[in-house]
Amino acid sequence: MTSFDTIVMVDWSGGSDRGPTPKKDAIWAAVNRAGLAEEPVYLRNRQVAEDWLAELFTQERAANRRVLAGFDFPFGYPAGFARALTGSDDPMAVWAWFEARMHDSPKGNNRFELAGAINRSLGQGKGPFWFAPPSVQIEGLPANKTDYANPFAEKRASETRAKGAFSCWQMGGAGAVGGQVFAGLPVLARLRRQFDAAVWPFEPLDRPVAFVEIWPSLTVGAPPEGMIKDAWQVTEVARQISALPPDRLAAVLDVTQPEEGWIFGLGFEQELTAPPLRNDCFALPPGVHWTPVEDALDLLRHRLAPITGIQTAPLGAALGRIAARSVVAGRDNPPLPNTAVDGYGFAGARDAGVYELPLVAGRAAAGDAPAVVPAGHAIRVLTGAALPQGVDTVVLQEDVVRLDGAVRFSGPVKAGANTRKAGEDVTKGQTIIAQGRRLTAADLALLAATGVAEVALRQPLRVGVLSTGDELVEAGAAAQDGQIYDANRPMLLGLLGQFGHVPVDLGRVPDQRETLRSRLDTASRDVDVILTSGGASAGDEDHVSALLQEAGAMALWRIAIKPGRPLALGMWDGVPVFGLPGNPVAAMVCTLVFARPAMGLLAGADWSEPQGFKVPAAFGKRKKAGRREYLRARMRSGQAEVFASEGSGRISGLSWAEGLVELPEPAAEITPGDMVRFIPYSSFGI
Ligand code: AMP
Ligand code: MG
């Protein structure tokens, strides 16, 4: 059983009370429940932290939720220490040893005294523990490593693998962890007993609360500007763990290390951070000369996966963003049976005939608490009002004669007429948003109505746009003969914004390999994806494809499509690069047909196929077999007309068009009135 409902990650501290205002180097905790992150919690000292944890565990257990709690200090010492200290190899004996001897208060504790005592009994006063601040002088505790001897290993097996991890023997100084262990184990020992918690990796995790040892620096980097590092790290680790599917979590937890303990996630760093794209993710099957469009799309669809992180956001910030997980309704809609009309409510059906029912005083309006209506009586009800007790049927006010203190109406009336059942729209727990959906305004209404105020979203995909070519100058600048204005960059940046990504302008570079290389180097540190235009073929000045080829992670996709020259698809320092043709018409078509669905997957969205419509052609055309063709088109009077010229340099046609006509690969002789597939630009999200 390795699935947990609630993840809580704690950044521990061996220091004294840090005061009431949130600060760094204090204790910070982050809760992630069913994938939803809560605000990180500041805990000023260990006593406050212990109470807070006890309360959390009590609450989660009462709600029948399994808790995985992580703490960033070693749960065990290097092999041999447990036996030397306690006479047993069981790390739990070490926990009990410290629990019995640590005296801890918000103002200070006896950790240095204890370390000195251990050194005197196990290491002739020279180790294994070391470090004491100048104000502290303890017999047997070396202040530094000059006269130091350690009868045990300097590090645990896991620490020799985790680059940068500190030794638990160091009792103080920047980054040291020794003091945290002394002060942390007694707290965990008490919580373990109180909640019957299982301790990883020493015990099977088959109980409702489990403790794991974490080291946030293993998988989490620097915080965003203005955020406290400890708060950020625990939030991130909690998110990473909650994002693991149960079988992968089981794999990460599958560790045998009965004495020293282990660091959660060691060996799984990549998987926990972002599963990387493989360098060969754009490779094409060998021997294919012209790849059909469908095959190219199939390859992209199966090779690409989300590369963006996950964050929780309130509904107000969710429009147009991608749901990172599916969302279930938090409440029935409607929550109670209610009336769909203004009228009079009573119980049961009525056959044909005339009825007169006495009215009870008052009325039921939307938002009122349900009243009680005795049998044989009726009550005035207004649209949206919860049905009072004793009411399941409503007649329209237009069908009623109002008498003094009574209503008269004619049957038949069906039981349940003019009412809405509780949950007839949505029932609590029903999936209302699928993972990968880009949220619409209507989705926000659905989420709000069913009591969902926050959603897990994918972080926006940052896409850089770079133009290449000696001939290019910036719009508005003076252009020499032979120079042209860079048209692709504003177009591509605009498309990206409309797709819902974050466009990043990477500027222009001339046809110079080294300049391009350094621009790609800088860009790949800042963005998630790079779109280039120009220089993608295999000619002398095609430096994009040459560089990607040199990086050993490129495929030149010769796709059977018109318009479109080869696409250079590759990886630059782990960042996918789409090398688009320079020609603006081909650049736009290739972006819509290939880059758009590919980037959607990278951003965490579903694979998207543009919705096309069969419409009569207003044009005639003869087409050869082999390539799929896209014509600039628009709908007028119920027919698709196409731009007068198919010239792929005609930017005016792109602007004239309101969509594309897609002609499949086989040869065709189209005459006006034949049905063709029209894909409006709006089907591409633009
Ligand atoms: P290339 O793919 O570099 O051989 O370029 C093909 C054609 O597209 C050439 O006529 C280029 O001048 C033109 N071109 C390349 N980049 C751009 C751009 N950013 N804006 C407008 N035209 C371009
Ligand atoms: Mg060029």
XYZ file of C-alpha atoms and ligand atoms in Angstrom:
710
model
C 0.000 0.000 0.000
C 1.968 2.955 -1.193
C -0.680 5.484 -1.916
C -1.014 8.454 0.374
C -3.714 11.096 0.459
C -1.787 13.760 2.280
C 1.849 14.637 1.845
C 3.491 16.852 4.439
C 7.111 17.858 4.059
C 9.022 19.491 6.873
C 12.245 21.470 6.792
C 13.544 20.889 10.311
C 15.816 23.108 12.359
C 18.175 22.483 15.250
C 18.195 26.127 16.325
C 16.316 28.087 18.955
C 12.973 29.859 18.656
C 12.880 32.147 15.580
C 10.184 34.548 16.724
C 6.673 35.248 15.486
C 7.454 36.594 11.979
C 8.186 34.034 9.255
C 11.948 33.755 8.662
C 14.438 31.550 6.958
C 16.290 28.799 8.828
C 13.208 28.107 10.910
C 10.949 25.078 10.619
C 8.762 25.172 7.536
C 6.111 22.661 6.558
C 4.126 22.195 3.360
C 0.964 20.153 2.963
C -0.211 18.748 -0.337
C -3.546 16.982 -0.145
C -4.772 15.021 -3.148
C -2.514 17.068 -5.370
C -3.540 20.450 -4.008
C -0.797 22.463 -2.374
C -1.520 24.519 0.707
C 0.399 27.627 1.683
C 3.654 26.656 3.448
C 3.430 26.933 7.231
C 5.993 28.717 9.396
C 6.714 27.002 12.717
C 8.782 29.173 15.016
C 10.224 26.397 17.177
C 10.205 22.608 17.610
C 7.569 22.584 20.333
C 5.175 24.504 18.084
C 6.089 22.157 15.225
C 5.428 19.030 17.272
C 1.983 20.295 18.309
C 1.171 21.327 14.760
C 2.170 17.911 13.397
C 0.176 16.094 16.080
C -2.871 18.141 15.199
C -2.410 17.504 11.487
C -2.016 13.740 11.970
C -5.088 13.634 14.229
C -7.151 15.512 11.680
C -5.984 13.411 8.708
C -6.560 10.162 10.544
C -10.049 11.276 11.595
C -10.780 11.902 7.919
C -9.350 8.499 7.046
C -6.515 9.960 4.994
C -3.100 8.284 4.832
C -0.220 10.629 5.518
C 3.328 10.583 4.217
C 5.439 12.917 6.359
C 8.976 13.825 5.309
C 11.722 15.358 7.463
C 15.048 16.681 6.243
C 17.435 15.004 8.643
C 18.973 11.526 8.785
C 16.883 8.847 10.467
C 19.957 6.730 11.138
C 23.734 6.942 11.574
C 26.588 5.218 9.733
C 26.707 1.463 10.335
C 27.948 0.352 13.733
C 26.953 3.449 15.670
C 23.573 2.085 16.824
C 25.185 -1.021 18.328
C 28.006 0.948 19.954
C 25.535 3.418 21.493
C 22.639 1.151 22.455
C 23.851 -2.447 22.159
C 21.399 -3.057 19.310
C 21.509 -2.531 15.545
C 17.954 -1.225 15.568
C 17.862 2.458 14.629
C 14.688 2.775 16.712
C 16.860 2.083 19.769
C 18.897 5.174 18.830
C 15.659 7.168 18.588
C 14.691 5.988 22.083
C 18.204 6.747 23.401
C 17.952 10.376 22.283
C 14.360 10.685 23.399
C 15.354 9.710 26.921
C 18.293 12.121 27.099
C 17.545 15.248 25.041
C 16.313 18.247 26.986
C 14.899 20.682 24.493
C 13.186 24.045 24.933
C 12.548 27.028 22.637
C 15.559 28.742 24.236
C 18.131 25.980 23.899
C 19.028 22.348 24.469
C 21.774 20.003 25.641
C 22.900 18.721 22.232
C 26.559 19.702 22.655
C 26.686 18.121 26.124
C 25.228 14.891 24.748
C 27.631 14.881 21.791
C 30.552 15.325 24.193
C 29.272 12.494 26.392
C 28.981 10.141 23.409
C 32.475 11.081 22.232
C 33.922 10.415 25.663
C 32.357 6.974 25.846
C 32.806 5.837 22.206
C 35.670 7.796 20.698
C 38.170 8.694 23.446
C 36.937 12.261 23.346
C 37.986 12.843 19.716
C 34.872 11.945 17.752
C 32.639 10.917 16.073
C 30.896 14.264 16.738
C 32.672 17.560 16.203
C 32.084 21.300 16.084
C 31.304 23.606 18.961
C 30.677 27.347 18.772
C 33.302 29.519 20.578
C 30.937 30.075 23.516
C 30.618 26.347 24.148
C 33.438 24.259 25.597
C 32.613 20.651 26.221
C 35.070 18.023 27.281
C 35.470 15.487 24.491
C 33.764 17.555 21.766
C 36.386 18.892 19.319
C 35.580 22.456 18.208
C 36.953 21.691 14.744
C 38.585 18.834 12.874
C 42.211 19.456 13.908
C 42.341 16.850 16.669
C 39.494 14.654 15.450
C 39.145 10.893 15.157
C 36.045 8.995 14.112
C 35.649 5.281 14.861
C 32.751 5.118 12.351
C 32.327 5.903 8.669
C 32.258 9.612 7.894
C 29.074 9.269 5.838
C 26.194 6.871 5.368
C 25.990 4.960 2.087
C 23.187 7.266 0.906
C 25.197 10.404 1.725
C 28.170 9.296 -0.335
C 25.756 9.152 -3.279
C 23.986 12.427 -2.577
C 26.497 15.034 -3.709
C 26.753 17.886 -1.207
C 25.001 16.150 1.681
C 26.506 16.915 5.093
C 27.809 14.344 7.550
C 25.595 13.817 10.578
C 28.673 14.027 12.838
C 29.014 17.775 12.303
C 27.080 19.431 15.119
C 26.990 22.987 13.795
C 28.133 25.509 11.181
C 26.411 26.506 7.955
C 24.430 23.623 6.464
C 25.266 21.173 9.259
C 22.682 18.591 10.134
C 24.056 16.954 13.328
C 22.129 19.156 15.753
C 18.877 18.655 13.851
C 19.137 14.896 14.285
C 19.585 15.195 18.065
C 16.650 17.566 18.351
C 14.518 15.853 15.710
C 14.647 12.171 16.631
C 12.984 12.639 20.064
C 10.078 14.509 18.433
C 9.638 11.810 15.784
C 9.936 9.080 18.420
C 7.018 10.614 20.343
C 4.893 11.191 17.234
C 5.615 7.672 16.034
C 4.327 6.214 19.286
C 1.304 8.508 19.473
C 0.185 7.821 15.875
C 1.569 4.340 15.387
C 3.602 5.678 12.481
C 5.838 3.526 10.301
C 9.406 4.709 9.705
C 10.966 4.310 6.281
C 12.970 2.352 5.257
C 13.070 0.360 8.487
C 9.425 -0.648 8.685
C 6.768 -1.605 6.130
C 4.633 1.442 5.316
C 1.332 -0.281 5.979
C 0.089 2.100 8.656
C -1.901 5.321 8.263
C 1.098 7.573 8.959
C 4.559 7.083 7.480
C 7.784 9.025 8.085
C 10.395 9.378 5.357
C 13.754 11.090 5.331
C 14.099 13.759 2.669
C 16.815 16.094 1.482
C 15.142 18.860 -0.538
C 18.357 20.010 -2.243
C 18.383 16.671 -4.036
C 15.550 17.749 -6.326
C 14.755 21.401 -5.660
C 16.762 24.407 -6.761
C 16.614 28.082 -5.907
C 13.270 29.620 -4.934
C 11.477 32.208 -7.051
C 12.377 35.772 -6.172
C 11.035 36.918 -2.820
C 10.214 33.446 -1.488
C 11.968 31.911 1.509
C 14.072 28.973 0.366
C 12.923 26.553 3.086
C 9.266 27.328 2.351
C 9.810 26.848 -1.361
C 11.733 23.612 -0.987
C 9.182 21.814 1.157
C 6.359 22.969 -1.095
C 8.209 21.644 -4.118
C 9.105 18.287 -2.583
C 5.492 17.810 -1.487
C 4.370 18.601 -5.024
C 6.912 16.268 -6.604
C 5.864 13.381 -4.385
C 2.172 13.973 -4.876
C 2.705 14.015 -8.643
C 4.208 10.512 -8.615
C 1.834 7.776 -9.738
C 1.435 5.118 -6.992
C 3.591 2.554 -8.800
C 6.428 5.036 -9.204
C 6.159 6.090 -5.559
C 6.379 2.404 -4.662
C 9.537 2.148 -6.764
C 11.124 5.145 -5.046
C 10.258 3.714 -1.622
C 11.589 0.275 -2.467
C 14.785 0.505 -0.411
C 16.519 -1.948 1.916
C 18.774 -0.148 4.376
C 17.857 -1.490 7.804
C 20.365 0.409 9.860
C 21.490 3.660 8.265
C 18.304 4.777 6.596
C 18.170 6.316 3.139
C 17.364 9.596 1.416
C 14.001 9.594 -0.329
C 14.329 10.000 -4.084
C 18.009 9.162 -4.388
C 18.468 7.726 -7.865
C 15.084 9.106 -8.955
C 16.024 12.778 -9.132
C 15.185 13.135 -12.806
C 11.833 11.527 -12.432
C 10.960 13.696 -9.451
C 11.937 16.967 -11.067
C 10.723 16.728 -14.653
C 10.962 13.626 -16.668
C 13.329 14.809 -19.392
C 12.762 14.474 -23.075
C 15.092 11.990 -24.614
C 17.696 13.327 -26.985
C 16.435 10.949 -29.619
C 12.819 11.966 -29.228
C 12.713 13.388 -32.736
C 14.486 10.537 -34.472
C 12.718 9.234 -37.557
C 12.488 5.617 -38.604
C 15.400 4.833 -40.934
C 14.893 4.566 -44.640
C 11.867 6.805 -44.936
C 12.330 9.506 -47.509
C 9.214 11.647 -47.360
C 7.309 11.161 -44.135
C 3.531 11.426 -44.465
C 1.975 14.150 -42.285
C 0.014 11.596 -40.225
C 3.160 9.582 -39.448
C 5.023 12.708 -38.411
C 2.163 13.700 -36.114
C 1.989 10.183 -34.687
C 5.671 10.295 -33.825
C 5.345 13.627 -32.046
C 2.276 12.436 -30.229
C 3.963 9.361 -28.845
C 7.349 10.797 -28.040
C 6.487 14.035 -26.261
C 5.308 14.500 -22.692
C 4.722 17.455 -20.353
C 7.852 19.303 -19.303
C 6.288 22.054 -17.203
C 5.876 22.142 -13.435
C 2.621 22.124 -11.515
C 1.255 24.870 -9.285
C -1.999 25.438 -7.464
C -3.984 28.531 -8.280
C -7.343 30.036 -7.367
C -10.094 29.997 -10.017
C -9.532 33.677 -10.749
C -6.104 32.875 -12.170
C -7.055 29.707 -14.030
C -8.696 30.928 -17.250
C -6.839 29.628 -20.300
C -4.451 27.573 -18.169
C -4.031 23.802 -18.399
C -5.409 21.525 -15.679
C -2.493 19.458 -14.372
C -4.815 16.865 -12.884
C -8.415 15.939 -13.307
C -10.771 17.675 -10.925
C -13.774 16.164 -9.150
C -16.873 18.021 -7.979
C -16.742 18.985 -4.316
C -20.551 19.131 -4.069
C -23.734 18.083 -5.841
C -25.201 20.570 -8.291
C -27.877 21.476 -7.492
C -27.037 20.759 -3.875
C -30.712 20.284 -2.929
C -33.871 19.524 -4.932
C -35.324 22.875 -5.966
C -37.998 24.485 -8.072
C -37.343 25.331 -11.688
C -40.170 27.901 -11.893
C -42.147 30.438 -9.877
C -45.329 28.697 -8.662
C -46.848 26.636 -5.876
C -45.369 23.485 -4.364
C -47.053 20.489 -2.749
C -46.583 16.740 -2.446
C -47.445 14.098 -5.028
C -49.101 13.788 -8.456
C -52.663 14.844 -9.289
C -54.916 13.113 -11.816
C -57.278 15.012 -14.099
C -59.658 17.139 -12.083
C -59.796 20.448 -10.220
C -57.893 20.860 -6.952
C -57.954 23.443 -4.217
C -55.119 23.363 -1.676
C -54.853 25.608 1.392
C -51.688 27.725 1.395
C -49.268 27.712 4.303
C -48.039 31.123 5.416
C -44.846 32.552 3.949
C -42.974 31.444 0.862
C -39.829 29.617 -0.195
C -37.340 31.738 -2.135
C -33.834 30.937 -3.380
C -31.436 30.837 -0.440
C -34.156 30.213 2.191
C -33.708 27.318 4.559
C -36.310 24.652 3.677
C -39.658 25.112 5.477
C -42.125 22.292 6.316
C -45.403 21.906 4.398
C -48.105 19.616 5.859
C -49.780 17.049 3.608
C -52.618 18.467 1.490
C -51.195 21.997 1.685
C -49.278 24.109 -0.814
C -46.662 26.849 -0.489
C -45.616 29.741 -2.678
C -42.204 28.922 -4.252
C -39.807 31.043 -6.317
C -37.320 29.782 -8.910
C -34.216 28.222 -7.375
C -35.743 27.762 -3.908
C -34.874 24.476 -2.186
C -38.047 22.374 -2.016
C -39.549 22.620 1.455
C -40.009 19.387 3.357
C -43.306 17.899 2.156
C -42.964 19.326 -1.370
C -41.859 17.383 -4.446
C -44.055 18.875 -7.169
C -44.665 22.412 -8.398
C -47.380 23.968 -10.582
C -46.596 27.076 -12.572
C -48.042 30.271 -11.159
C -49.646 30.929 -14.582
C -51.670 27.696 -14.181
C -53.116 28.619 -10.798
C -56.021 30.714 -9.570
C -55.097 32.409 -6.336
C -57.930 32.369 -3.788
C -57.997 33.804 -0.315
C -55.574 31.536 1.593
C -55.652 28.800 -1.056
C -54.769 27.979 -4.676
C -56.906 26.277 -7.311
C -55.539 24.427 -10.350
C -56.456 21.654 -12.766
C -54.811 18.255 -13.057
C -53.238 16.197 -14.283
C -49.901 17.158 -12.706
C -47.036 14.650 -12.744
C -45.151 13.978 -9.536
C -41.924 15.968 -9.605
C -43.202 18.425 -12.223
C -41.203 21.646 -12.564
C -38.539 20.605 -10.059
C -34.853 19.831 -10.318
C -33.353 16.862 -8.500
C -30.313 17.219 -6.249
C -27.214 16.322 -8.236
C -29.090 16.074 -11.538
C -26.432 18.256 -13.125
C -23.315 17.021 -11.345
C -22.831 14.717 -8.385
C -20.168 15.171 -5.760
C -17.017 13.239 -6.644
C -17.810 13.150 -10.365
C -14.916 14.144 -12.637
C -15.750 17.545 -14.034
C -12.430 18.568 -15.578
C -10.101 16.189 -17.367
C -6.368 16.447 -16.916
C -4.816 18.376 -19.791
C -7.832 20.550 -20.482
C -7.317 24.233 -21.145
C -9.827 25.857 -18.824
C -12.630 27.931 -20.339
C -14.892 30.495 -18.701
C -17.644 27.858 -18.589
C -15.271 25.478 -16.786
C -14.754 28.135 -14.125
C -18.539 28.303 -13.634
C -18.697 24.521 -13.266
C -15.817 24.458 -10.776
C -17.274 27.280 -8.700
C -20.792 25.761 -8.690
C -19.476 22.471 -7.375
C -17.456 24.033 -4.598
C -13.982 23.922 -6.141
C -11.980 27.072 -5.438
C -8.466 26.003 -6.449
C -7.025 23.881 -9.218
C -3.673 22.300 -9.970
C -2.358 23.949 -13.126
C 0.598 23.466 -15.399
C 3.063 26.300 -15.296
C 2.922 28.168 -18.619
C 5.279 26.931 -21.345
C 7.935 29.502 -22.207
C 8.666 29.446 -25.913
C 11.486 31.436 -27.461
C 11.384 32.685 -31.064
C 14.551 33.262 -33.048
C 14.895 34.421 -36.649
C 17.951 33.541 -38.695
C 19.272 35.020 -41.921
C 21.810 37.620 -43.119
C 19.095 39.298 -45.159
C 16.839 40.176 -42.230
C 16.345 43.607 -40.709
C 13.944 44.790 -38.064
C 10.630 46.288 -39.159
C 10.952 50.068 -39.177
C 14.741 50.104 -39.727
C 16.277 51.284 -42.978
C 16.581 48.367 -45.378
C 19.311 48.098 -48.024
C 18.740 46.465 -51.364
C 18.672 42.742 -50.801
C 17.446 43.047 -47.264
C 13.985 42.073 -46.112
C 12.066 42.757 -42.957
C 11.808 40.023 -40.367
C 8.184 38.973 -40.717
C 8.308 35.576 -39.020
C 9.226 36.745 -35.551
C 6.207 38.967 -34.887
C 3.990 36.317 -36.460
C 5.354 33.439 -34.385
C 5.397 35.441 -31.148
C 1.764 36.331 -31.819
C 0.739 32.746 -32.526
C 2.397 31.537 -29.335
C 0.505 34.058 -27.241
C -2.753 32.909 -28.854
C -1.883 29.277 -28.145
C -1.660 30.216 -24.454
C 2.112 29.955 -24.085
C 4.521 32.626 -22.916
C 6.278 34.033 -26.004
C 9.898 35.019 -25.450
C 11.603 37.156 -28.097
C 15.074 35.796 -28.809
C 15.755 38.322 -31.571
C 17.572 37.733 -34.852
C 20.922 36.219 -35.707
C 22.841 36.403 -38.981
C 23.876 33.267 -40.832
C 26.869 32.755 -38.581
C 27.304 29.502 -36.770
C 29.036 30.773 -33.612
C 26.575 33.597 -33.035
C 23.714 31.166 -33.428
C 25.379 28.679 -31.104
C 25.826 31.191 -28.314
C 22.253 32.470 -28.754
C 20.925 28.930 -28.444
C 23.115 28.388 -25.364
C 21.687 31.423 -23.566
C 18.154 30.773 -24.730
C 18.126 27.163 -23.593
C 18.706 28.320 -20.016
C 15.700 30.620 -20.126
C 12.975 28.922 -22.145
C 11.270 25.523 -22.369
C 11.069 25.347 -26.172
C 12.767 27.196 -29.034
C 11.213 28.000 -32.403
C 13.624 29.142 -35.071
C 12.829 30.156 -38.584
C 15.160 29.970 -41.555
C 18.297 27.957 -42.034
C 16.605 24.642 -41.399
C 17.360 22.839 -44.656
C 20.628 21.184 -45.552
C 22.295 23.968 -47.545
C 25.498 25.982 -46.933
C 23.791 28.668 -44.899
C 21.478 26.329 -43.035
C 23.172 26.718 -39.687
C 20.239 25.715 -37.509
C 20.192 22.227 -38.908
C 24.008 22.075 -38.989
C 24.275 22.937 -35.297
C 21.543 20.588 -34.176
C 23.155 17.893 -36.261
C 26.487 18.584 -34.608
C 24.854 18.360 -31.165
C 23.925 14.851 -32.204
C 20.283 15.319 -31.421
C 18.631 16.261 -34.638
C 16.431 14.874 -37.294
C 15.732 16.589 -40.552
C 12.105 15.858 -41.129
C 11.256 15.770 -44.811
C 7.530 15.769 -44.527
C 5.250 15.270 -47.476
C 3.534 18.600 -47.053
C 3.043 21.724 -49.126
C 3.858 24.423 -48.240
C 6.828 23.375 -46.157
C 10.506 22.681 -46.592
C 12.279 20.278 -44.249
C 11.699 20.814 -40.566
C 14.755 20.515 -38.335
C 13.679 18.994 -35.054
C 16.264 18.610 -32.336
C 17.333 19.068 -28.758
C 19.672 21.811 -27.593
C 20.869 21.302 -24.010
C 17.707 19.414 -23.216
C 15.441 22.014 -24.819
C 13.397 20.968 -27.849
C 14.022 23.082 -30.932
C 11.615 23.351 -33.843
C 13.593 24.578 -36.835
C 10.876 26.009 -39.089
C 11.311 26.924 -42.733
C 12.167 30.596 -43.362
C 9.378 31.156 -45.769
C 6.569 32.855 -43.808
C 3.765 30.828 -45.362
C 5.557 27.534 -44.725
C 6.597 28.733 -41.265
C 3.008 29.436 -40.302
C 1.553 26.248 -41.757
C 4.229 24.090 -40.131
C 3.651 25.870 -36.839
C -0.087 25.252 -36.957
C 0.150 21.664 -38.151
C 3.192 20.367 -36.212
C 4.566 22.757 -33.610
C 1.188 23.593 -32.112
C 0.073 20.088 -31.070
C 3.655 19.225 -30.049
C 3.959 22.268 -27.824
C 0.525 21.497 -26.403
C 1.800 18.138 -25.169
C 4.956 19.726 -23.754
C 2.761 22.248 -21.923
C 0.710 19.456 -20.346
C -2.340 19.697 -22.589
C -4.020 16.884 -24.457
C -3.025 16.140 -28.005
C -5.166 18.439 -30.102
C -6.528 17.807 -33.526
C -7.953 20.841 -35.239
C -11.658 20.559 -35.969
C -12.254 20.679 -39.725
C -15.542 20.896 -41.640
C -16.574 19.460 -44.986
C -17.747 22.330 -47.143
C -18.296 22.885 -50.857
C -15.328 24.319 -52.723
C -15.734 27.635 -54.502
C -12.623 26.834 -56.553
C -11.211 24.323 -58.984
C -7.780 22.704 -58.689
C -5.776 19.803 -60.007
C -3.477 18.179 -57.446
C -0.716 15.602 -57.896
C -0.411 12.558 -55.656
C 2.145 12.372 -52.811
C 1.942 15.445 -50.638
C -0.719 16.830 -48.380
C -1.528 20.405 -49.310
C -2.786 23.297 -47.264
C -4.372 26.218 -49.115
C -5.025 29.614 -47.617
C -8.799 29.818 -47.557
C -11.875 31.477 -46.139
C -15.619 30.825 -46.054
C -17.881 33.065 -48.074
C -21.570 32.317 -48.808
C -21.203 28.807 -47.448
C -18.289 27.913 -49.720
C -14.544 27.754 -49.260
C -12.654 30.146 -51.473
C -8.876 29.994 -51.754
C -6.268 32.706 -52.218
C -5.547 33.508 -55.831
C -1.876 32.525 -55.655
C -0.312 29.533 -53.985
C 3.084 31.264 -53.979
C 4.628 30.484 -50.651
C 6.140 33.934 -50.293
C 2.746 35.620 -50.418
C 2.246 36.875 -46.904
C -0.821 38.834 -47.985
C -2.582 35.516 -48.535
C -1.948 34.452 -44.946
C -3.528 37.651 -43.773
C -6.403 37.387 -46.273
C -7.226 33.848 -45.191
C -9.418 32.854 -42.258
C -8.396 29.232 -42.291
C -6.853 26.462 -44.387
C -8.266 23.997 -46.859
C -6.615 20.627 -46.332
C -6.235 18.413 -49.401
C -5.232 14.816 -48.619
C -2.258 13.009 -50.206
C -3.900 11.266 -53.204
C -4.157 13.012 -56.547
C -7.352 14.997 -56.950
C -9.256 16.964 -59.510
C -11.398 19.406 -57.579
C -14.210 21.228 -59.302
C -16.395 23.925 -57.721
C -19.056 22.362 -55.520
C -16.888 19.364 -54.503
C -16.628 18.859 -50.771
C -13.279 19.824 -49.205
C -12.058 20.019 -45.639
C -11.923 23.554 -44.292
C -10.126 24.190 -40.984
C -10.893 27.643 -39.610
C -8.008 29.415 -37.894
C -10.128 29.284 -34.721
C -9.739 25.504 -34.766
C -6.024 26.133 -34.229
C -6.837 28.386 -31.300
C -6.000 31.583 -33.228
P 15.670 29.778 -45.516
O 14.769 28.741 -44.910
O 16.585 30.384 -44.506
O 16.387 29.278 -46.719
O 14.713 30.940 -45.999
C 13.704 30.722 -46.978
C 13.085 32.025 -47.411
O 12.414 32.633 -46.312
C 14.119 33.063 -47.909
O 13.540 33.760 -48.992
C 14.254 33.969 -46.699
O 14.670 35.263 -47.071
C 12.868 33.979 -46.127
N 12.903 34.265 -44.710
C 13.693 33.650 -43.786
N 13.470 34.159 -42.567
C 12.517 35.095 -42.715
C 11.860 35.972 -41.816
N 12.151 35.962 -40.499
N 10.924 36.825 -42.280
C 10.613 36.835 -43.610
N 11.190 36.011 -44.483
C 12.142 35.162 -44.077
Mg 18.184 31.786 -44.480
